[in-house]
Amino acid sequence: EVKIAPSDTSAHARILRAVNTPTTDEQGEGAGDGDKQRERRYDVFLNRARDRYNATGFGGKIYGVCALVRRDLLDHPASGTSNNDDDEDGVKQNEKEVLQEEKEQEGDGQAGVRVRIPEYDLEGRVQILSLPTHHLIIINVYAVNGTTNPYRSPQTGKVVGNRHSYKRKVHEWLHDECLRYRDKGWNTILAGDLNIALSNQDSYPQLRTGEEHVLNRQHFQDLFLSTPLHSSPPHTREPHDNNDDHQAKKQRQALKMRDSFREFHGDERKYTYRPRGRVWGEGMDRVDLILVSEGVVVRGADILDSEAERGRSDHCPLWVEVEVRRGDNQGEECEQKTSVGEEDLENRTAGVNPEERIR
């Protein structure tokens, strides 16, 4: 999650330089080790808000996501990653090209990582990173915070709902992205600030209990986790939906994704959102999640829940380590697999050639 004004043409180059500057410890390691040097090199992909009606606060320095991708996973240098602070065209080119990147290159067997900004996302909230060789997508998300503030049509500026209704619309867009790839036999990792605390264990002192917040939470669980979505409540229909959109909502099926943190830590309480304006421990939520599809084996997951790790942010980092099978029949395999606990992990990967896994 980043907040960078669209007019800031040097931000991309500054981030690129920062993430590729070796630490003191790294500088002391063997400079001639080519493999290690390549591992430390990252490319930077940005998606910044460009909605002229809904992303106007703070001079446009609002919303946005950033992906850092190791260059050894790319089959060519990313567009617009110049170290030149004045490279305005390079930055713009980077953000424009990823809009069509995957349309041209999402076929099976392609090497490297592709990054796509979906056309429906004008608030800088979503990036879709695809690894075609491994049939894996990683969706980087900064989800909407549900409020009663108005949501305006990006085309006309007319109020067509509020931030709660728009939040649920983004849920549906993300669900449809995941489903589209699942039907192609791909695995999915959905990660980021989802702005949803799923249960009592995920919030302190308590969950949000307002009607809209409860509806948002149930809507997310129905779409992404295990509970089937039989139909959408009548008041989830937005004024700007057409009949086809509304009918599609009723037919959406649960993706049955798994919460990687809960898979390893059960009901343990750890939190990712730690507001800076409050004493540490007074109020917190686990709203940053890493969800995985059924074909992904989770080897480890945790939240670095401490003041030191939070740093200057108001969120703590979280991580996951996974293994993903490759293969054209992956979609069929996923249909046969269910959520797994630690004791089943070896059974899941028994007999698989290590060369056919990606960590």
mmCIF file of C-alpha atoms in Angstrom:
data_model
loop_
_atom_site.group_PDB
_atom_site.id
_atom_site.type_symbol
_atom_site.label_atom_id
_atom_site.label_comp_id
_atom_site.label_asym_id
_atom_site.label_seq_id
_atom_site.Cartn_x
_atom_site.Cartn_y
_atom_site.Cartn_z
ATOM 1 C CA GLU A 1 0.000 0.000 0.000
ATOM 2 C CA VAL A 2 1.423 3.350 -1.041
ATOM 3 C CA LYS A 3 0.192 6.908 -1.250
ATOM 4 C CA ILE A 4 1.879 8.648 -4.171
ATOM 5 C CA ALA A 5 0.388 11.545 -6.114
ATOM 6 C CA PRO A 6 -0.063 10.902 -9.853
ATOM 7 C CA SER A 7 1.930 14.086 -10.488
ATOM 8 C CA ASP A 8 4.979 12.735 -8.622
ATOM 9 C CA THR A 9 7.113 11.650 -11.560
ATOM 10 C CA SER A 10 10.215 10.770 -9.541
ATOM 11 C CA ALA A 11 8.613 8.381 -7.023
ATOM 12 C CA HIS A 12 9.123 5.285 -9.158
ATOM 13 C CA ALA A 13 12.852 5.908 -9.540
ATOM 14 C CA ARG A 14 13.267 6.706 -5.821
ATOM 15 C CA ILE A 15 11.576 3.451 -4.790
ATOM 16 C CA LEU A 16 13.620 1.499 -7.312
ATOM 17 C CA ARG A 17 16.847 2.945 -5.965
ATOM 18 C CA ALA A 18 15.843 2.356 -2.328
ATOM 19 C CA VAL A 19 14.927 -1.328 -2.705
ATOM 20 C CA ASN A 20 18.113 -2.058 -4.648
ATOM 21 C CA THR A 21 20.518 -0.340 -2.241
ATOM 22 C CA PRO A 22 22.474 -3.061 -0.367
ATOM 23 C CA THR A 23 22.410 -3.005 3.407
ATOM 24 C CA THR A 24 25.662 -2.770 5.347
ATOM 25 C CA ASP A 25 25.609 -6.547 5.906
ATOM 26 C CA GLU A 26 25.041 -7.217 2.209
ATOM 27 C CA GLN A 27 27.896 -4.927 1.235
ATOM 28 C CA GLY A 28 30.167 -7.047 3.419
ATOM 29 C CA GLU A 29 29.208 -10.249 1.621
ATOM 30 C CA GLY A 30 31.071 -11.407 -1.435
ATOM 31 C CA ALA A 31 30.490 -8.804 -4.121
ATOM 32 C CA GLY A 32 31.562 -11.305 -6.752
ATOM 33 C CA ASP A 33 28.726 -13.705 -6.015
ATOM 34 C CA GLY A 34 26.653 -13.181 -9.152
ATOM 35 C CA ASP A 35 23.680 -15.273 -8.020
ATOM 36 C CA LYS A 36 23.277 -13.341 -4.777
ATOM 37 C CA GLN A 37 23.630 -10.025 -6.569
ATOM 38 C CA ARG A 38 20.858 -10.981 -8.981
ATOM 39 C CA GLU A 39 18.603 -12.089 -6.128
ATOM 40 C CA ARG A 40 18.864 -8.633 -4.568
ATOM 41 C CA ARG A 41 17.761 -6.839 -7.711
ATOM 42 C CA TYR A 42 14.105 -5.841 -7.816
ATOM 43 C CA ASP A 43 11.843 -4.148 -10.306
ATOM 44 C CA VAL A 44 9.074 -1.855 -9.116
ATOM 45 C CA PHE A 45 5.504 -1.777 -10.396
ATOM 46 C CA LEU A 46 3.074 0.932 -9.287
ATOM 47 C CA ASN A 47 -0.665 1.334 -9.546
ATOM 48 C CA ARG A 48 -1.715 4.835 -8.507
ATOM 49 C CA ALA A 49 -5.201 6.288 -8.125
ATOM 50 C CA ARG A 50 -6.501 7.971 -11.267
ATOM 51 C CA ASP A 51 -10.202 8.356 -10.438
ATOM 52 C CA ARG A 52 -10.948 12.067 -10.795
ATOM 53 C CA TYR A 53 -14.106 11.911 -8.665
ATOM 54 C CA ASN A 54 -13.273 9.396 -5.909
ATOM 55 C CA ALA A 55 -9.546 9.878 -5.333
ATOM 56 C CA THR A 56 -9.221 13.624 -4.896
ATOM 57 C CA GLY A 57 -8.120 13.929 -1.260
ATOM 58 C CA PHE A 58 -4.615 15.004 -0.242
ATOM 59 C CA GLY A 59 -3.826 16.263 -3.729
ATOM 60 C CA GLY A 60 -4.285 12.792 -5.196
ATOM 61 C CA LYS A 61 -1.821 11.301 -2.706
ATOM 62 C CA ILE A 62 -4.361 8.683 -1.730
ATOM 63 C CA TYR A 63 -4.666 4.910 -2.282
ATOM 64 C CA GLY A 64 -2.237 2.959 -4.454
ATOM 65 C CA VAL A 65 -0.314 -0.330 -4.420
ATOM 66 C CA CYS A 66 3.253 -1.280 -5.252
ATOM 67 C CA ALA A 67 4.761 -4.652 -6.162
ATOM 68 C CA LEU A 68 8.462 -5.437 -5.849
ATOM 69 C CA VAL A 69 9.437 -8.328 -8.141
ATOM 70 C CA ARG A 70 12.827 -10.032 -8.105
ATOM 71 C CA ARG A 71 14.445 -9.673 -11.496
ATOM 72 C CA ASP A 72 15.439 -13.313 -11.709
ATOM 73 C CA LEU A 73 11.685 -14.020 -11.967
ATOM 74 C CA LEU A 74 11.342 -11.662 -14.925
ATOM 75 C CA ASP A 75 12.250 -12.731 -18.420
ATOM 76 C CA HIS A 76 13.019 -9.150 -19.472
ATOM 77 C CA PRO A 77 13.639 -5.826 -17.702
ATOM 78 C CA ALA A 78 10.392 -4.142 -16.677
ATOM 79 C CA SER A 79 9.306 -1.108 -18.651
ATOM 80 C CA GLY A 80 9.843 2.250 -17.058
ATOM 81 C CA THR A 81 12.281 1.204 -14.351
ATOM 82 C CA SER A 82 14.942 3.771 -15.130
ATOM 83 C CA ASN A 83 17.074 5.085 -12.273
ATOM 84 C CA ASN A 84 16.801 8.558 -13.761
ATOM 85 C CA ASP A 85 14.725 10.755 -11.415
ATOM 86 C CA ASP A 86 13.656 12.873 -14.378
ATOM 87 C CA ASP A 87 12.414 9.928 -16.436
ATOM 88 C CA GLU A 88 8.782 11.029 -16.482
ATOM 89 C CA ASP A 89 8.007 9.131 -19.675
ATOM 90 C CA GLY A 90 9.490 5.933 -18.221
ATOM 91 C CA VAL A 91 7.254 6.062 -15.174
ATOM 92 C CA LYS A 92 4.145 6.718 -17.223
ATOM 93 C CA GLN A 93 5.077 4.020 -19.692
ATOM 94 C CA ASN A 94 5.422 1.491 -16.871
ATOM 95 C CA GLU A 95 1.940 2.181 -15.574
ATOM 96 C CA LYS A 96 0.336 2.214 -19.023
ATOM 97 C CA GLU A 97 1.967 -0.938 -20.358
ATOM 98 C CA VAL A 98 0.903 -3.135 -17.470
ATOM 99 C CA LEU A 99 -2.709 -2.353 -18.383
ATOM 100 C CA GLN A 100 -2.383 -4.530 -21.477
ATOM 101 C CA GLU A 101 0.534 -6.738 -20.436
ATOM 102 C CA GLU A 102 -1.416 -9.876 -19.660
ATOM 103 C CA LYS A 103 -3.921 -9.549 -22.480
ATOM 104 C CA GLU A 104 -1.041 -10.201 -24.857
ATOM 105 C CA GLN A 105 1.034 -12.603 -22.802
ATOM 106 C CA GLU A 106 -1.133 -14.701 -20.496
ATOM 107 C CA GLY A 107 -0.865 -17.850 -22.605
ATOM 108 C CA ASP A 108 0.475 -21.056 -21.055
ATOM 109 C CA GLY A 109 4.192 -21.731 -21.049
ATOM 110 C CA GLN A 110 5.373 -18.119 -20.999
ATOM 111 C CA ALA A 111 8.387 -17.392 -18.815
ATOM 112 C CA GLY A 112 8.708 -14.679 -16.243
ATOM 113 C CA VAL A 113 6.255 -12.527 -14.311
ATOM 114 C CA ARG A 114 3.569 -10.364 -15.867
ATOM 115 C CA VAL A 115 1.914 -7.486 -14.044
ATOM 116 C CA ARG A 116 -1.538 -6.227 -14.970
ATOM 117 C CA ILE A 117 -3.688 -3.392 -13.652
ATOM 118 C CA PRO A 118 -7.327 -4.332 -14.280
ATOM 119 C CA GLU A 119 -9.279 -1.777 -16.269
ATOM 120 C CA TYR A 120 -12.061 -1.526 -13.674
ATOM 121 C CA ASP A 121 -9.655 -0.351 -10.965
ATOM 122 C CA LEU A 122 -9.320 3.429 -11.092
ATOM 123 C CA GLU A 123 -8.475 3.897 -7.414
ATOM 124 C CA GLY A 124 -5.073 2.190 -7.514
ATOM 125 C CA ARG A 125 -6.165 -0.817 -5.464
ATOM 126 C CA VAL A 126 -5.286 -3.927 -7.456
ATOM 127 C CA GLN A 127 -2.304 -5.469 -9.214
ATOM 128 C CA ILE A 128 -2.400 -8.931 -10.769
ATOM 129 C CA LEU A 129 0.974 -10.646 -11.024
ATOM 130 C CA SER A 130 0.981 -13.810 -13.126
ATOM 131 C CA LEU A 131 3.644 -16.515 -13.352
ATOM 132 C CA PRO A 132 2.491 -18.375 -16.473
ATOM 133 C CA THR A 133 5.149 -21.089 -16.243
ATOM 134 C CA HIS A 134 3.784 -22.100 -12.839
ATOM 135 C CA HIS A 135 0.092 -21.367 -13.461
ATOM 136 C CA LEU A 136 0.020 -18.990 -10.499
ATOM 137 C CA ILE A 137 -1.381 -15.513 -10.002
ATOM 138 C CA ILE A 138 -0.720 -13.237 -7.037
ATOM 139 C CA ILE A 139 -3.270 -10.466 -6.563
ATOM 140 C CA ASN A 140 -1.896 -7.499 -4.631
ATOM 141 C CA VAL A 141 -4.816 -5.665 -2.998
ATOM 142 C CA TYR A 142 -5.547 -2.557 -0.984
ATOM 143 C CA ALA A 143 -9.269 -3.089 -0.426
ATOM 144 C CA VAL A 144 -11.876 -0.401 0.189
ATOM 145 C CA ASN A 145 -12.595 0.713 3.739
ATOM 146 C CA GLY A 146 -16.377 0.581 4.073
ATOM 147 C CA THR A 147 -17.934 3.905 5.154
ATOM 148 C CA THR A 148 -21.105 5.878 4.496
ATOM 149 C CA ASN A 149 -19.167 8.432 2.437
ATOM 150 C CA PRO A 150 -20.545 8.774 -1.108
ATOM 151 C CA TYR A 151 -19.167 6.829 -4.049
ATOM 152 C CA ARG A 152 -19.424 8.637 -7.392
ATOM 153 C CA SER A 153 -19.551 7.274 -10.888
ATOM 154 C CA PRO A 154 -16.003 7.596 -12.301
ATOM 155 C CA GLN A 155 -17.549 8.620 -15.620
ATOM 156 C CA THR A 156 -20.105 11.259 -14.548
ATOM 157 C CA GLY A 157 -19.336 12.153 -10.938
ATOM 158 C CA LYS A 158 -22.930 11.343 -9.948
ATOM 159 C CA VAL A 159 -23.405 9.701 -6.530
ATOM 160 C CA VAL A 160 -24.317 6.046 -7.185
ATOM 161 C CA GLY A 161 -23.782 4.538 -3.734
ATOM 162 C CA ASN A 162 -21.504 4.739 -0.731
ATOM 163 C CA ARG A 163 -18.108 3.273 0.149
ATOM 164 C CA HIS A 164 -19.784 0.181 1.640
ATOM 165 C CA SER A 165 -21.523 -0.672 -1.619
ATOM 166 C CA TYR A 166 -18.346 0.028 -3.603
ATOM 167 C CA LYS A 167 -16.381 -2.225 -1.243
ATOM 168 C CA ARG A 168 -18.705 -5.113 -2.066
ATOM 169 C CA LYS A 169 -18.397 -4.345 -5.776
ATOM 170 C CA VAL A 170 -14.598 -4.653 -5.503
ATOM 171 C CA HIS A 171 -15.087 -7.994 -3.696
ATOM 172 C CA GLU A 172 -17.047 -9.209 -6.702
ATOM 173 C CA TRP A 173 -14.471 -8.000 -9.217
ATOM 174 C CA LEU A 174 -11.710 -9.800 -7.320
ATOM 175 C CA HIS A 175 -13.821 -12.948 -7.005
ATOM 176 C CA ASP A 176 -14.425 -12.996 -10.746
ATOM 177 C CA GLU A 177 -10.692 -12.574 -11.441
ATOM 178 C CA CYS A 178 -9.872 -15.533 -9.181
ATOM 179 C CA LEU A 179 -12.621 -17.655 -10.729
ATOM 180 C CA ARG A 180 -11.475 -16.894 -14.260
ATOM 181 C CA TYR A 181 -7.977 -18.152 -13.495
ATOM 182 C CA ARG A 182 -9.215 -21.131 -11.519
ATOM 183 C CA ASP A 183 -11.260 -22.232 -14.508
ATOM 184 C CA LYS A 184 -8.030 -22.125 -16.557
ATOM 185 C CA GLY A 185 -6.345 -24.425 -14.025
ATOM 186 C CA TRP A 186 -4.301 -21.732 -12.268
ATOM 187 C CA ASN A 187 -3.684 -21.304 -8.541
ATOM 188 C CA THR A 188 -4.260 -18.009 -6.756
ATOM 189 C CA ILE A 189 -2.758 -16.045 -3.867
ATOM 190 C CA LEU A 190 -4.830 -13.042 -2.754
ATOM 191 C CA ALA A 191 -2.773 -10.802 -0.482
ATOM 192 C CA GLY A 192 -2.872 -7.362 1.054
ATOM 193 C CA ASP A 193 -4.914 -5.035 3.217
ATOM 194 C CA LEU A 194 -8.360 -6.563 2.683
ATOM 195 C CA ASN A 195 -9.911 -4.217 5.271
ATOM 196 C CA ILE A 196 -11.876 -7.157 6.716
ATOM 197 C CA ALA A 197 -11.506 -8.663 10.194
ATOM 198 C CA LEU A 198 -12.992 -12.130 9.765
ATOM 199 C CA SER A 199 -13.760 -13.217 13.337
ATOM 200 C CA ASN A 200 -13.663 -12.259 17.014
ATOM 201 C CA GLN A 201 -10.060 -13.504 17.151
ATOM 202 C CA ASP A 202 -9.126 -10.920 14.533
ATOM 203 C CA SER A 203 -10.197 -7.779 16.358
ATOM 204 C CA TYR A 204 -9.631 -6.166 19.753
ATOM 205 C CA PRO A 205 -11.521 -5.091 21.723
ATOM 206 C CA GLN A 206 -14.312 -6.220 19.359
ATOM 207 C CA LEU A 207 -15.432 -6.576 15.752
ATOM 208 C CA ARG A 208 -17.311 -3.822 13.997
ATOM 209 C CA THR A 209 -20.964 -4.681 14.494
ATOM 210 C CA GLY A 210 -22.791 -2.070 12.412
ATOM 211 C CA GLU A 211 -25.209 -3.515 9.872
ATOM 212 C CA GLU A 212 -23.114 -2.563 6.854
ATOM 213 C CA HIS A 213 -19.901 -3.898 8.410
ATOM 214 C CA VAL A 214 -21.575 -7.215 9.200
ATOM 215 C CA LEU A 215 -22.862 -7.379 5.631
ATOM 216 C CA ASN A 216 -19.411 -6.594 4.212
ATOM 217 C CA ARG A 217 -17.821 -9.343 6.301
ATOM 218 C CA GLN A 218 -20.425 -11.960 5.337
ATOM 219 C CA HIS A 219 -20.198 -10.948 1.686
ATOM 220 C CA PHE A 220 -16.425 -11.459 1.699
ATOM 221 C CA GLN A 221 -16.669 -14.813 3.489
ATOM 222 C CA ASP A 222 -19.343 -16.046 1.107
ATOM 223 C CA LEU A 223 -17.301 -15.176 -1.959
ATOM 224 C CA PHE A 224 -13.772 -16.164 -0.962
ATOM 225 C CA LEU A 225 -13.956 -18.688 1.864
ATOM 226 C CA SER A 226 -16.077 -21.785 2.408
ATOM 227 C CA THR A 227 -19.690 -20.676 2.866
ATOM 228 C CA PRO A 228 -21.731 -20.844 -0.378
ATOM 229 C CA LEU A 229 -23.365 -17.616 -1.498
ATOM 230 C CA HIS A 230 -26.986 -18.613 -2.145
ATOM 231 C CA SER A 231 -28.111 -15.128 -3.140
ATOM 232 C CA SER A 232 -27.246 -11.517 -2.506
ATOM 233 C CA PRO A 233 -29.435 -9.624 -0.011
ATOM 234 C CA PRO A 234 -31.726 -7.202 -1.868
ATOM 235 C CA HIS A 235 -30.020 -4.101 -0.507
ATOM 236 C CA THR A 236 -26.627 -5.117 -1.944
ATOM 237 C CA ARG A 237 -27.842 -4.167 -5.407
ATOM 238 C CA GLU A 238 -26.227 -0.912 -6.382
ATOM 239 C CA PRO A 239 -28.066 1.821 -8.326
ATOM 240 C CA HIS A 240 -25.627 1.516 -11.230
ATOM 241 C CA ASP A 241 -25.935 -2.279 -11.621
ATOM 242 C CA ASN A 242 -27.770 -3.637 -14.637
ATOM 243 C CA ASN A 243 -29.899 -6.787 -14.546
ATOM 244 C CA ASP A 244 -27.090 -8.991 -15.862
ATOM 245 C CA ASP A 245 -24.730 -7.801 -13.104
ATOM 246 C CA HIS A 246 -27.360 -8.445 -10.468
ATOM 247 C CA GLN A 247 -28.119 -11.913 -11.780
ATOM 248 C CA ALA A 248 -24.390 -12.742 -11.776
ATOM 249 C CA LYS A 249 -24.196 -11.850 -8.077
ATOM 250 C CA LYS A 250 -26.805 -14.480 -7.257
ATOM 251 C CA GLN A 251 -24.864 -17.165 -9.120
ATOM 252 C CA ARG A 252 -21.372 -16.533 -7.756
ATOM 253 C CA GLN A 253 -19.839 -19.590 -6.110
ATOM 254 C CA ALA A 254 -17.577 -19.663 -3.068
ATOM 255 C CA LEU A 255 -13.896 -19.971 -4.021
ATOM 256 C CA LYS A 256 -13.047 -21.941 -0.849
ATOM 257 C CA MET A 257 -9.712 -20.194 -0.379
ATOM 258 C CA ARG A 258 -7.741 -20.745 2.831
ATOM 259 C CA ASP A 259 -6.450 -18.220 5.346
ATOM 260 C CA SER A 260 -2.719 -19.001 5.448
ATOM 261 C CA PHE A 261 -2.184 -17.500 8.915
ATOM 262 C CA ARG A 262 -5.034 -19.461 10.520
ATOM 263 C CA GLU A 263 -3.847 -22.646 8.813
ATOM 264 C CA PHE A 264 -0.639 -22.485 10.860
ATOM 265 C CA HIS A 265 -1.700 -20.602 13.985
ATOM 266 C CA GLY A 266 -5.257 -21.702 14.737
ATOM 267 C CA ASP A 267 -7.044 -19.207 17.002
ATOM 268 C CA GLU A 268 -3.859 -17.396 18.061
ATOM 269 C CA ARG A 269 -4.340 -13.654 18.317
ATOM 270 C CA LYS A 270 -1.966 -11.568 16.231
ATOM 271 C CA TYR A 271 -2.824 -8.347 14.470
ATOM 272 C CA THR A 272 -1.676 -6.391 11.430
ATOM 273 C CA TYR A 273 -3.413 -3.033 11.908
ATOM 274 C CA ARG A 274 -1.904 -1.140 14.839
ATOM 275 C CA PRO A 275 -3.032 2.512 14.697
ATOM 276 C CA ARG A 276 -0.325 5.011 15.542
ATOM 277 C CA GLY A 277 -2.631 7.382 17.404
ATOM 278 C CA ARG A 278 -3.284 4.873 20.208
ATOM 279 C CA VAL A 279 -1.187 3.177 22.864
ATOM 280 C CA TRP A 280 0.157 -0.162 21.595
ATOM 281 C CA GLY A 281 -2.381 -2.854 22.525
ATOM 282 C CA GLU A 282 -5.410 -0.615 23.027
ATOM 283 C CA GLY A 283 -7.065 -1.415 19.723
ATOM 284 C CA MET A 284 -6.012 -3.553 16.762
ATOM 285 C CA ASP A 285 -7.288 -5.752 13.952
ATOM 286 C CA ARG A 286 -6.053 -8.473 11.623
ATOM 287 C CA VAL A 287 -7.248 -6.993 8.350
ATOM 288 C CA ASP A 288 -4.226 -7.860 6.200
ATOM 289 C CA LEU A 289 -4.648 -11.384 4.852
ATOM 290 C CA ILE A 290 -2.944 -13.849 2.543
ATOM 291 C CA LEU A 291 -5.520 -16.240 1.114
ATOM 292 C CA VAL A 292 -4.496 -19.206 -1.040
ATOM 293 C CA SER A 293 -6.414 -21.448 -3.387
ATOM 294 C CA GLU A 294 -6.778 -25.169 -2.874
ATOM 295 C CA GLY A 295 -3.779 -26.151 -4.999
ATOM 296 C CA VAL A 296 -1.271 -24.107 -2.968
ATOM 297 C CA VAL A 297 0.708 -25.852 -0.203
ATOM 298 C CA VAL A 298 1.437 -23.458 2.677
ATOM 299 C CA ARG A 299 4.837 -24.205 4.234
ATOM 300 C CA GLY A 300 4.814 -21.341 6.729
ATOM 301 C CA ALA A 301 3.007 -18.109 7.534
ATOM 302 C CA ASP A 302 3.177 -15.470 10.247
ATOM 303 C CA ILE A 303 2.650 -11.847 11.238
ATOM 304 C CA LEU A 304 5.583 -9.754 12.499
ATOM 305 C CA ASP A 305 3.455 -8.207 15.220
ATOM 306 C CA SER A 306 5.703 -5.784 17.103
ATOM 307 C CA GLU A 307 6.304 -2.055 17.362
ATOM 308 C CA ALA A 308 9.757 -2.464 15.845
ATOM 309 C CA GLU A 309 8.428 -4.310 12.789
ATOM 310 C CA ARG A 310 5.555 -1.861 12.360
ATOM 311 C CA GLY A 311 8.137 0.859 11.863
ATOM 312 C CA ARG A 312 6.696 4.131 10.573
ATOM 313 C CA SER A 313 3.571 2.481 9.195
ATOM 314 C CA ASP A 314 0.307 1.671 10.973
ATOM 315 C CA HIS A 315 0.394 -1.922 9.690
ATOM 316 C CA CYS A 316 2.685 -4.807 10.627
ATOM 317 C CA PRO A 317 4.237 -7.026 7.941
ATOM 318 C CA LEU A 318 3.017 -10.547 7.239
ATOM 319 C CA TRP A 319 4.479 -13.312 5.099
ATOM 320 C CA VAL A 320 3.783 -16.721 3.629
ATOM 321 C CA GLU A 321 5.967 -19.447 2.145
ATOM 322 C CA VAL A 322 4.274 -21.698 -0.382
ATOM 323 C CA GLU A 323 4.899 -24.459 -2.879
ATOM 324 C CA VAL A 324 2.875 -24.683 -6.067
ATOM 325 C CA ARG A 325 2.665 -27.532 -8.509
ATOM 326 C CA ARG A 326 3.047 -26.962 -12.198
ATOM 327 C CA GLY A 327 1.107 -28.832 -14.847
ATOM 328 C CA ASP A 328 -1.699 -28.566 -17.360
ATOM 329 C CA ASN A 329 -4.013 -30.750 -15.271
ATOM 330 C CA GLN A 330 -3.690 -28.527 -12.230
ATOM 331 C CA GLY A 331 -7.302 -27.407 -12.404
ATOM 332 C CA GLU A 332 -8.501 -31.005 -12.105
ATOM 333 C CA GLU A 333 -6.191 -31.604 -9.145
ATOM 334 C CA CYS A 334 -7.512 -28.532 -7.360
ATOM 335 C CA GLU A 335 -11.045 -29.822 -7.553
ATOM 336 C CA GLN A 336 -10.012 -32.935 -5.590
ATOM 337 C CA LYS A 337 -8.108 -31.149 -2.825
ATOM 338 C CA THR A 338 -9.439 -29.636 0.368
ATOM 339 C CA SER A 339 -8.077 -27.403 3.090
ATOM 340 C CA VAL A 340 -5.115 -29.027 4.788
ATOM 341 C CA GLY A 341 -3.475 -28.858 8.195
ATOM 342 C CA GLU A 342 0.218 -29.236 9.027
ATOM 343 C CA GLU A 343 0.026 -33.003 9.471
ATOM 344 C CA ASP A 344 -1.157 -33.438 5.862
ATOM 345 C CA LEU A 345 1.510 -31.383 4.126
ATOM 346 C CA GLU A 346 3.841 -34.281 3.376
ATOM 347 C CA ASN A 347 0.937 -36.307 1.980
ATOM 348 C CA ARG A 348 0.062 -33.405 -0.324
ATOM 349 C CA THR A 349 3.521 -33.368 -1.908
ATOM 350 C CA ALA A 350 4.484 -37.049 -1.653
ATOM 351 C CA GLY A 351 5.730 -38.397 -4.958
ATOM 352 C CA VAL A 352 6.117 -34.987 -6.589
ATOM 353 C CA ASN A 353 9.430 -34.386 -8.303
ATOM 354 C CA PRO A 354 11.094 -31.429 -6.463
ATOM 355 C CA GLU A 355 11.962 -29.955 -9.850
ATOM 356 C CA GLU A 356 8.238 -29.576 -10.533
ATOM 357 C CA ARG A 357 7.625 -27.385 -7.498
ATOM 358 C CA ILE A 358 8.193 -23.681 -7.137
ATOM 359 C CA ARG A 359 8.888 -22.150 -3.756
#
